[in-house]
Amino acid sequence: MQIPPHTPTLLGVDVLWVATLLAAVAAAAVIVAIYAAASVRDPMAKRVKALNERREQLKAGITASTSKRRAKLVQKNVGADRIRALLSSMKVLQDSQIKVAQIKLMQAGIRKKELAPLVIFGRLVLPILLGGIMGFLVYGTEMFANWSPIKAYGLVAGSLILGYKAPDIYLKNTIKKRSDAIRKGLPDALDLLVICAEAGLTVDAAFGRVARELGRAYPELGEEFSLTGIELGFLTERRQAFENLAMRVALEAVRGVVTTMIQTEKYGTPLASALRVLSGEFRNERMMRAEEKAARLPAIMTVPLILFILPVLFIVILGPAACSINDALMH
């Protein structure tokens, strides 16, 4: 009888099997990296398409003479219309809720206003869906049989609250990420606006130029500036274009820029000097936020230091001494 050759093991697992698994993971990682490097796309590609649609809509509002030509440029969402009709028939759809949802969608970078009823529909359906599933798992199966009644009720109630808050939480996180991305590029954008203003460009041309220059580095900011430039060229009231910018971006800094632009348009004050002052203030504010984070770092590191670093340090320092004392006592 031939004895099979002995193969080394690692924690009871065959080393060859572990090596094969690691090689497969490495090969998959290489394939994913190659695909990610080969499929790099322009971050402004989809945004340019949306901006062109907005330009056509504004153009239709000025040049279209019949409602049929305007209807061709308005993309209807059948599903959203049905949901809107359903919510209206249930008397749960209010105009104030629609306006708030539309503003949140715009601040999150979602330009389709007809999707606003979906947010309200999600608040209505997700609690029933998640709460029903969790209620069935808790009270209809034995999965949580060992839990106390209070814990089981808390789990079902938490799933209901989570289902109701899920659309708002998603929109809030998306708005925050988008606002942070816009805040990072705002000082650079104002510097470029100052250069464009001093070079003699008009305001709408300056916004378009800045959007082209910063589109790759800050795609969100480039999209907003491009849309503002388009609205400045087509809207009858230029003030409305600036107010739309302040409404689409949930930042106090952008509201300050909009107020400055409106005042310069109204009173004829020098635009370059006002933007230069705002740019300096925003850079100082960004530096202050960085210093604030650096000052908070020692306090934040206290808890990880106590929980993870000090116990290991004590084991390394006192471990040999404890082993020596134990051996001395045993003998």
CSV table of C-alpha atoms in Angstrom, one decimal:
chain,number,residue,atom,x,y,z
A,1,MET,CA,0.0,0.0,0.0
A,2,GLN,CA,1.5,3.3,-1.1
A,3,ILE,CA,1.4,6.1,1.5
A,4,PRO,CA,0.3,9.5,0.1
A,5,PRO,CA,2.9,12.1,0.3
A,6,HIS,CA,2.6,14.5,3.2
A,7,THR,CA,1.6,18.1,2.3
A,8,PRO,CA,2.2,21.0,4.6
A,9,THR,CA,-0.7,22.7,6.3
A,10,LEU,CA,-1.4,26.1,7.6
A,11,LEU,CA,-3.8,26.2,10.6
A,12,GLY,CA,-5.1,22.8,9.5
A,13,VAL,CA,-5.6,23.9,5.9
A,14,ASP,CA,-3.7,22.5,2.9
A,15,VAL,CA,-1.0,25.1,1.9
A,16,LEU,CA,-1.5,24.3,-1.8
A,17,TRP,CA,-5.2,25.0,-1.6
A,18,VAL,CA,-4.5,28.3,0.2
A,19,ALA,CA,-2.0,29.2,-2.4
A,20,THR,CA,-4.4,28.4,-5.2
A,21,LEU,CA,-7.1,30.5,-3.6
A,22,LEU,CA,-4.8,33.5,-3.1
A,23,ALA,CA,-3.6,33.2,-6.7
A,24,ALA,CA,-7.2,33.3,-7.9
A,25,VAL,CA,-7.9,36.4,-5.8
A,26,ALA,CA,-4.8,38.1,-7.1
A,27,ALA,CA,-5.7,37.3,-10.7
A,28,ALA,CA,-9.2,38.6,-10.2
A,29,ALA,CA,-7.8,41.8,-8.6
A,30,VAL,CA,-5.5,42.3,-11.6
A,31,ILE,CA,-8.4,41.9,-14.0
A,32,VAL,CA,-10.5,44.4,-12.1
A,33,ALA,CA,-7.6,46.9,-12.0
A,34,ILE,CA,-7.0,46.5,-15.8
A,35,TYR,CA,-10.7,47.0,-16.5
A,36,ALA,CA,-10.9,50.1,-14.2
A,37,ALA,CA,-7.9,51.6,-15.9
A,38,ALA,CA,-9.2,50.9,-19.4
A,39,SER,CA,-12.7,52.1,-18.8
A,40,VAL,CA,-11.9,55.5,-17.3
A,41,ARG,CA,-14.6,57.9,-18.6
A,42,ASP,CA,-14.9,61.6,-18.7
A,43,PRO,CA,-16.8,62.6,-15.5
A,44,MET,CA,-18.6,65.4,-17.4
A,45,ALA,CA,-20.0,63.2,-20.1
A,46,LYS,CA,-23.3,62.4,-18.6
A,47,ARG,CA,-23.6,65.9,-17.1
A,48,VAL,CA,-23.0,67.5,-20.5
A,49,LYS,CA,-25.9,65.5,-21.9
A,50,ALA,CA,-28.2,66.7,-19.0
A,51,LEU,CA,-27.0,70.2,-19.6
A,52,ASN,CA,-27.8,70.0,-23.3
A,53,GLU,CA,-31.3,68.8,-22.4
A,54,ARG,CA,-31.8,71.8,-20.1
A,55,ARG,CA,-30.6,74.1,-22.8
A,56,GLU,CA,-33.1,72.7,-25.2
A,57,GLN,CA,-35.9,73.0,-22.6
A,58,LEU,CA,-35.0,76.7,-22.0
A,59,LYS,CA,-34.9,77.3,-25.8
A,60,ALA,CA,-38.3,75.6,-26.2
A,61,GLY,CA,-39.7,77.9,-23.6
A,62,ILE,CA,-38.7,80.9,-25.6
A,63,THR,CA,-39.0,79.9,-29.3
A,64,ALA,CA,-41.7,77.2,-29.2
A,65,SER,CA,-45.0,78.5,-30.5
A,66,THR,CA,-47.2,75.5,-29.9
A,67,SER,CA,-47.5,73.1,-27.0
A,68,LYS,CA,-46.7,70.1,-29.3
A,69,ARG,CA,-43.2,71.3,-29.8
A,70,ARG,CA,-42.7,71.8,-26.1
A,71,ALA,CA,-44.1,68.3,-25.4
A,72,LYS,CA,-41.5,66.7,-27.6
A,73,LEU,CA,-38.7,68.0,-25.3
A,74,VAL,CA,-40.4,67.0,-22.1
A,75,GLN,CA,-39.6,63.4,-21.2
A,76,LYS,CA,-42.5,61.7,-19.5
A,77,ASN,CA,-42.0,59.0,-16.9
A,78,VAL,CA,-45.0,56.7,-17.1
A,79,GLY,CA,-44.2,55.0,-13.8
A,80,ALA,CA,-43.8,58.2,-11.9
A,81,ASP,CA,-47.0,59.5,-13.4
A,82,ARG,CA,-48.9,56.4,-12.2
A,83,ILE,CA,-47.4,56.7,-8.7
A,84,ARG,CA,-48.3,60.4,-8.6
A,85,ALA,CA,-51.9,59.5,-9.6
A,86,LEU,CA,-52.1,56.8,-7.0
A,87,LEU,CA,-50.8,59.1,-4.2
A,88,SER,CA,-53.2,61.8,-5.3
A,89,SER,CA,-56.1,59.4,-5.1
A,90,MET,CA,-55.1,58.3,-1.6
A,91,LYS,CA,-55.0,62.0,-0.5
A,92,VAL,CA,-51.4,61.7,0.7
A,93,LEU,CA,-49.7,63.9,-1.8
A,94,GLN,CA,-49.3,67.6,-1.0
A,95,ASP,CA,-47.8,70.3,-3.1
A,96,SER,CA,-45.5,71.4,-0.2
A,97,GLN,CA,-44.1,67.9,0.0
A,98,ILE,CA,-43.5,67.8,-3.7
A,99,LYS,CA,-41.6,71.0,-3.7
A,100,VAL,CA,-39.4,70.0,-0.8
A,101,ALA,CA,-38.7,66.6,-2.5
A,102,GLN,CA,-37.8,68.4,-5.8
A,103,ILE,CA,-35.4,70.7,-4.0
A,104,LYS,CA,-33.7,67.8,-2.3
A,105,LEU,CA,-33.4,65.9,-5.6
A,106,MET,CA,-31.8,68.9,-7.3
A,107,GLN,CA,-29.4,69.4,-4.4
A,108,ALA,CA,-28.5,65.7,-4.7
A,109,GLY,CA,-27.7,66.2,-8.4
A,110,ILE,CA,-30.9,64.4,-9.7
A,111,ARG,CA,-32.4,66.7,-12.3
A,112,LYS,CA,-35.7,64.9,-13.0
A,113,LYS,CA,-38.4,66.7,-11.0
A,114,GLU,CA,-41.0,64.0,-11.9
A,115,LEU,CA,-39.2,61.6,-9.6
A,116,ALA,CA,-40.3,63.6,-6.5
A,117,PRO,CA,-43.4,61.4,-6.0
A,118,LEU,CA,-41.1,58.4,-5.8
A,119,VAL,CA,-39.6,59.8,-2.6
A,120,ILE,CA,-43.0,60.1,-1.0
A,121,PHE,CA,-44.0,56.7,-2.3
A,122,GLY,CA,-40.8,55.2,-0.8
A,123,ARG,CA,-41.7,56.7,2.6
A,124,LEU,CA,-45.1,55.0,2.3
A,125,VAL,CA,-44.1,51.6,1.0
A,126,LEU,CA,-40.7,50.9,2.6
A,127,PRO,CA,-42.0,50.8,6.2
A,128,ILE,CA,-44.8,48.4,5.2
A,129,LEU,CA,-42.3,46.2,3.3
A,130,LEU,CA,-39.4,46.2,5.8
A,131,GLY,CA,-41.8,46.1,8.8
A,132,GLY,CA,-43.8,43.3,7.3
A,133,ILE,CA,-40.7,41.2,6.6
A,134,MET,CA,-39.2,41.8,10.0
A,135,GLY,CA,-42.6,41.2,11.7
A,136,PHE,CA,-42.9,37.9,9.9
A,137,LEU,CA,-39.3,36.9,10.9
A,138,VAL,CA,-39.8,37.9,14.5
A,139,TYR,CA,-43.4,36.6,15.2
A,140,GLY,CA,-44.0,34.1,12.4
A,141,THR,CA,-40.7,32.1,12.7
A,142,GLU,CA,-38.5,30.8,15.4
A,143,MET,CA,-35.5,32.9,14.3
A,144,PHE,CA,-35.8,35.3,17.2
A,145,ALA,CA,-37.4,33.0,19.7
A,146,ASN,CA,-34.7,33.6,22.4
A,147,TRP,CA,-35.3,37.3,22.3
A,148,SER,CA,-37.4,39.0,25.0
A,149,PRO,CA,-40.7,40.7,23.9
A,150,ILE,CA,-39.2,44.2,24.3
A,151,LYS,CA,-36.2,43.4,22.1
A,152,ALA,CA,-38.5,41.8,19.4
A,153,TYR,CA,-40.8,44.8,19.5
A,154,GLY,CA,-37.8,47.2,19.3
A,155,LEU,CA,-36.5,45.3,16.2
A,156,VAL,CA,-39.8,45.6,14.4
A,157,ALA,CA,-40.3,49.2,15.4
A,158,GLY,CA,-36.7,50.0,14.3
A,159,SER,CA,-37.3,48.4,10.9
A,160,LEU,CA,-40.5,50.5,10.5
A,161,ILE,CA,-38.6,53.8,11.4
A,162,LEU,CA,-35.7,52.8,9.1
A,163,GLY,CA,-38.0,52.2,6.2
A,164,TYR,CA,-39.7,55.6,6.7
A,165,LYS,CA,-36.4,57.4,7.0
A,166,ALA,CA,-34.4,55.5,4.3
A,167,PRO,CA,-35.2,57.8,1.4
A,168,ASP,CA,-34.4,60.9,3.4
A,169,ILE,CA,-31.2,59.4,4.7
A,170,TYR,CA,-30.1,58.5,1.2
A,171,LEU,CA,-30.8,62.0,-0.1
A,172,LYS,CA,-29.2,63.6,2.9
A,173,ASN,CA,-26.0,61.6,2.4
A,174,THR,CA,-25.9,62.3,-1.3
A,175,ILE,CA,-26.5,66.0,-0.7
A,176,LYS,CA,-23.7,66.1,1.9
A,177,LYS,CA,-21.2,64.4,-0.4
A,178,ARG,CA,-22.1,66.7,-3.3
A,179,SER,CA,-21.9,69.8,-1.2
A,180,ASP,CA,-18.5,68.8,0.2
A,181,ALA,CA,-17.2,68.2,-3.4
A,182,ILE,CA,-18.5,71.6,-4.5
A,183,ARG,CA,-17.0,73.3,-1.4
A,184,LYS,CA,-13.5,72.0,-2.2
A,185,GLY,CA,-13.5,73.6,-5.6
A,186,LEU,CA,-15.3,76.9,-4.9
A,187,PRO,CA,-12.2,79.0,-4.0
A,188,ASP,CA,-10.5,77.9,-7.2
A,189,ALA,CA,-13.6,78.6,-9.2
A,190,LEU,CA,-13.9,82.1,-7.7
A,191,ASP,CA,-10.2,82.8,-8.6
A,192,LEU,CA,-10.9,81.8,-12.2
A,193,LEU,CA,-14.1,84.0,-12.2
A,194,VAL,CA,-11.9,86.9,-11.1
A,195,ILE,CA,-9.5,86.3,-14.0
A,196,CYS,CA,-12.3,86.0,-16.5
A,197,ALA,CA,-14.0,89.2,-15.2
A,198,GLU,CA,-10.7,91.1,-15.4
A,199,ALA,CA,-10.2,89.7,-18.9
A,200,GLY,CA,-13.4,91.3,-20.0
A,201,LEU,CA,-15.6,88.3,-20.4
A,202,THR,CA,-19.4,88.5,-19.6
A,203,VAL,CA,-20.8,86.8,-16.6
A,204,ASP,CA,-22.4,83.9,-18.5
A,205,ALA,CA,-19.2,83.4,-20.6
A,206,ALA,CA,-17.1,83.4,-17.5
A,207,PHE,CA,-19.3,80.7,-15.9
A,208,GLY,CA,-19.0,78.6,-19.0
A,209,ARG,CA,-15.2,79.1,-19.1
A,210,VAL,CA,-14.8,78.2,-15.5
A,211,ALA,CA,-17.0,75.1,-15.9
A,212,ARG,CA,-14.8,73.9,-18.8
A,213,GLU,CA,-11.6,74.4,-16.9
A,214,LEU,CA,-12.7,72.8,-13.6
A,215,GLY,CA,-15.0,70.2,-15.1
A,216,ARG,CA,-12.6,67.3,-14.8
A,217,ALA,CA,-11.2,68.2,-11.3
A,218,TYR,CA,-14.6,69.1,-9.8
A,219,PRO,CA,-17.4,67.7,-12.0
A,220,GLU,CA,-20.2,68.7,-9.6
A,221,LEU,CA,-19.1,72.3,-9.5
A,222,GLY,CA,-18.5,72.3,-13.3
A,223,GLU,CA,-22.0,71.0,-13.8
A,224,GLU,CA,-23.6,73.7,-11.6
A,225,PHE,CA,-21.6,76.5,-13.3
A,226,SER,CA,-22.4,75.2,-16.8
A,227,LEU,CA,-26.1,75.1,-15.9
A,228,THR,CA,-25.9,78.6,-14.5
A,229,GLY,CA,-24.2,79.9,-17.6
A,230,ILE,CA,-26.9,78.3,-19.8
A,231,GLU,CA,-29.7,79.9,-17.7
A,232,LEU,CA,-28.0,83.3,-17.8
A,233,GLY,CA,-28.1,83.1,-21.6
A,234,PHE,CA,-31.8,82.0,-21.9
A,235,LEU,CA,-33.7,83.2,-18.9
A,236,THR,CA,-35.4,86.7,-19.1
A,237,GLU,CA,-34.4,87.6,-15.5
A,238,ARG,CA,-30.7,87.0,-14.8
A,239,ARG,CA,-31.4,87.2,-11.0
A,240,GLN,CA,-33.5,84.0,-11.4
A,241,ALA,CA,-30.5,82.1,-12.7
A,242,PHE,CA,-28.4,83.0,-9.7
A,243,GLU,CA,-31.3,82.1,-7.3
A,244,ASN,CA,-31.6,78.7,-9.0
A,245,LEU,CA,-27.9,78.1,-8.3
A,246,ALA,CA,-28.4,78.9,-4.6
A,247,MET,CA,-31.4,76.6,-4.5
A,248,ARG,CA,-29.5,73.7,-6.2
A,249,VAL,CA,-26.5,73.8,-3.9
A,250,ALA,CA,-27.0,73.4,-0.2
A,251,LEU,CA,-24.0,75.7,0.9
A,252,GLU,CA,-23.9,79.0,2.6
A,253,ALA,CA,-20.8,79.9,0.7
A,254,VAL,CA,-22.7,79.5,-2.6
A,255,ARG,CA,-25.5,81.7,-1.3
A,256,GLY,CA,-22.9,84.3,-0.5
A,257,VAL,CA,-21.6,84.2,-4.0
A,258,VAL,CA,-25.1,84.4,-5.4
A,259,THR,CA,-25.9,87.5,-3.2
A,260,THR,CA,-22.7,89.1,-4.4
A,261,MET,CA,-23.5,88.4,-8.1
A,262,ILE,CA,-27.0,89.8,-7.7
A,263,GLN,CA,-25.7,92.9,-6.0
A,264,THR,CA,-23.1,93.6,-8.7
A,265,GLU,CA,-25.8,93.0,-11.4
A,266,LYS,CA,-28.1,95.4,-9.7
A,267,TYR,CA,-25.8,98.2,-8.5
A,268,GLY,CA,-23.0,97.9,-11.0
A,269,THR,CA,-20.2,97.4,-8.4
A,270,PRO,CA,-16.9,95.9,-9.6
A,271,LEU,CA,-17.3,92.1,-9.8
A,272,ALA,CA,-13.6,91.2,-9.7
A,273,SER,CA,-12.9,92.9,-6.4
A,274,ALA,CA,-15.9,91.4,-4.7
A,275,LEU,CA,-15.1,87.9,-5.9
A,276,ARG,CA,-11.5,88.3,-4.9
A,277,VAL,CA,-12.6,89.1,-1.3
A,278,LEU,CA,-15.0,86.1,-1.3
A,279,SER,CA,-12.2,83.8,-2.6
A,280,GLY,CA,-9.9,84.9,0.2
A,281,GLU,CA,-12.6,84.4,2.8
A,282,PHE,CA,-13.3,80.9,1.5
A,283,ARG,CA,-9.7,79.9,1.5
A,284,ASN,CA,-9.3,81.1,5.1
A,285,GLU,CA,-12.4,79.2,6.0
A,286,ARG,CA,-11.0,76.0,4.4
A,287,MET,CA,-7.8,76.5,6.4
A,288,MET,CA,-9.7,77.0,9.6
A,289,ARG,CA,-11.6,73.7,9.0
A,290,ALA,CA,-8.3,71.9,8.4
A,291,GLU,CA,-6.9,73.3,11.6
A,292,GLU,CA,-10.1,72.4,13.5
A,293,LYS,CA,-9.8,68.8,12.4
A,294,ALA,CA,-6.1,68.7,13.4
A,295,ALA,CA,-7.0,70.1,16.8
A,296,ARG,CA,-9.7,67.5,17.3
A,297,LEU,CA,-7.3,64.6,16.4
A,298,PRO,CA,-5.8,64.1,19.9
A,299,ALA,CA,-9.2,63.9,21.5
A,300,ILE,CA,-10.5,61.5,18.8
A,301,MET,CA,-7.4,59.2,19.2
A,302,THR,CA,-7.8,58.9,22.9
A,303,VAL,CA,-10.4,56.1,22.8
A,304,PRO,CA,-8.6,53.9,20.2
A,305,LEU,CA,-5.4,54.5,22.2
A,306,ILE,CA,-7.0,53.2,25.4
A,307,LEU,CA,-8.8,50.3,23.8
A,308,PHE,CA,-6.3,49.0,21.3
A,309,ILE,CA,-2.8,50.3,21.8
A,310,LEU,CA,-2.3,50.4,25.6
A,311,PRO,CA,-3.5,46.8,26.2
A,312,VAL,CA,-1.0,45.5,23.6
A,313,LEU,CA,1.7,47.7,25.1
A,314,PHE,CA,1.1,46.3,28.5
A,315,ILE,CA,1.1,42.7,27.3
A,316,VAL,CA,4.4,43.2,25.5
A,317,ILE,CA,6.1,45.0,28.5
A,318,LEU,CA,4.6,43.0,31.4
A,319,GLY,CA,4.1,39.7,29.7
A,320,PRO,CA,7.7,38.4,30.1
A,321,ALA,CA,7.8,39.5,33.7
A,322,ALA,CA,4.5,37.8,34.4
A,323,CYS,CA,5.7,34.6,32.8
A,324,SER,CA,8.9,34.7,34.9
A,325,ILE,CA,7.0,35.3,38.1
A,326,ASN,CA,4.6,32.4,37.2
A,327,ASP,CA,7.5,30.0,36.5
A,328,ALA,CA,9.2,31.0,39.8
A,329,LEU,CA,6.0,30.4,41.8
A,330,MET,CA,5.3,27.1,40.1
A,331,HIS,CA,8.8,25.8,40.9
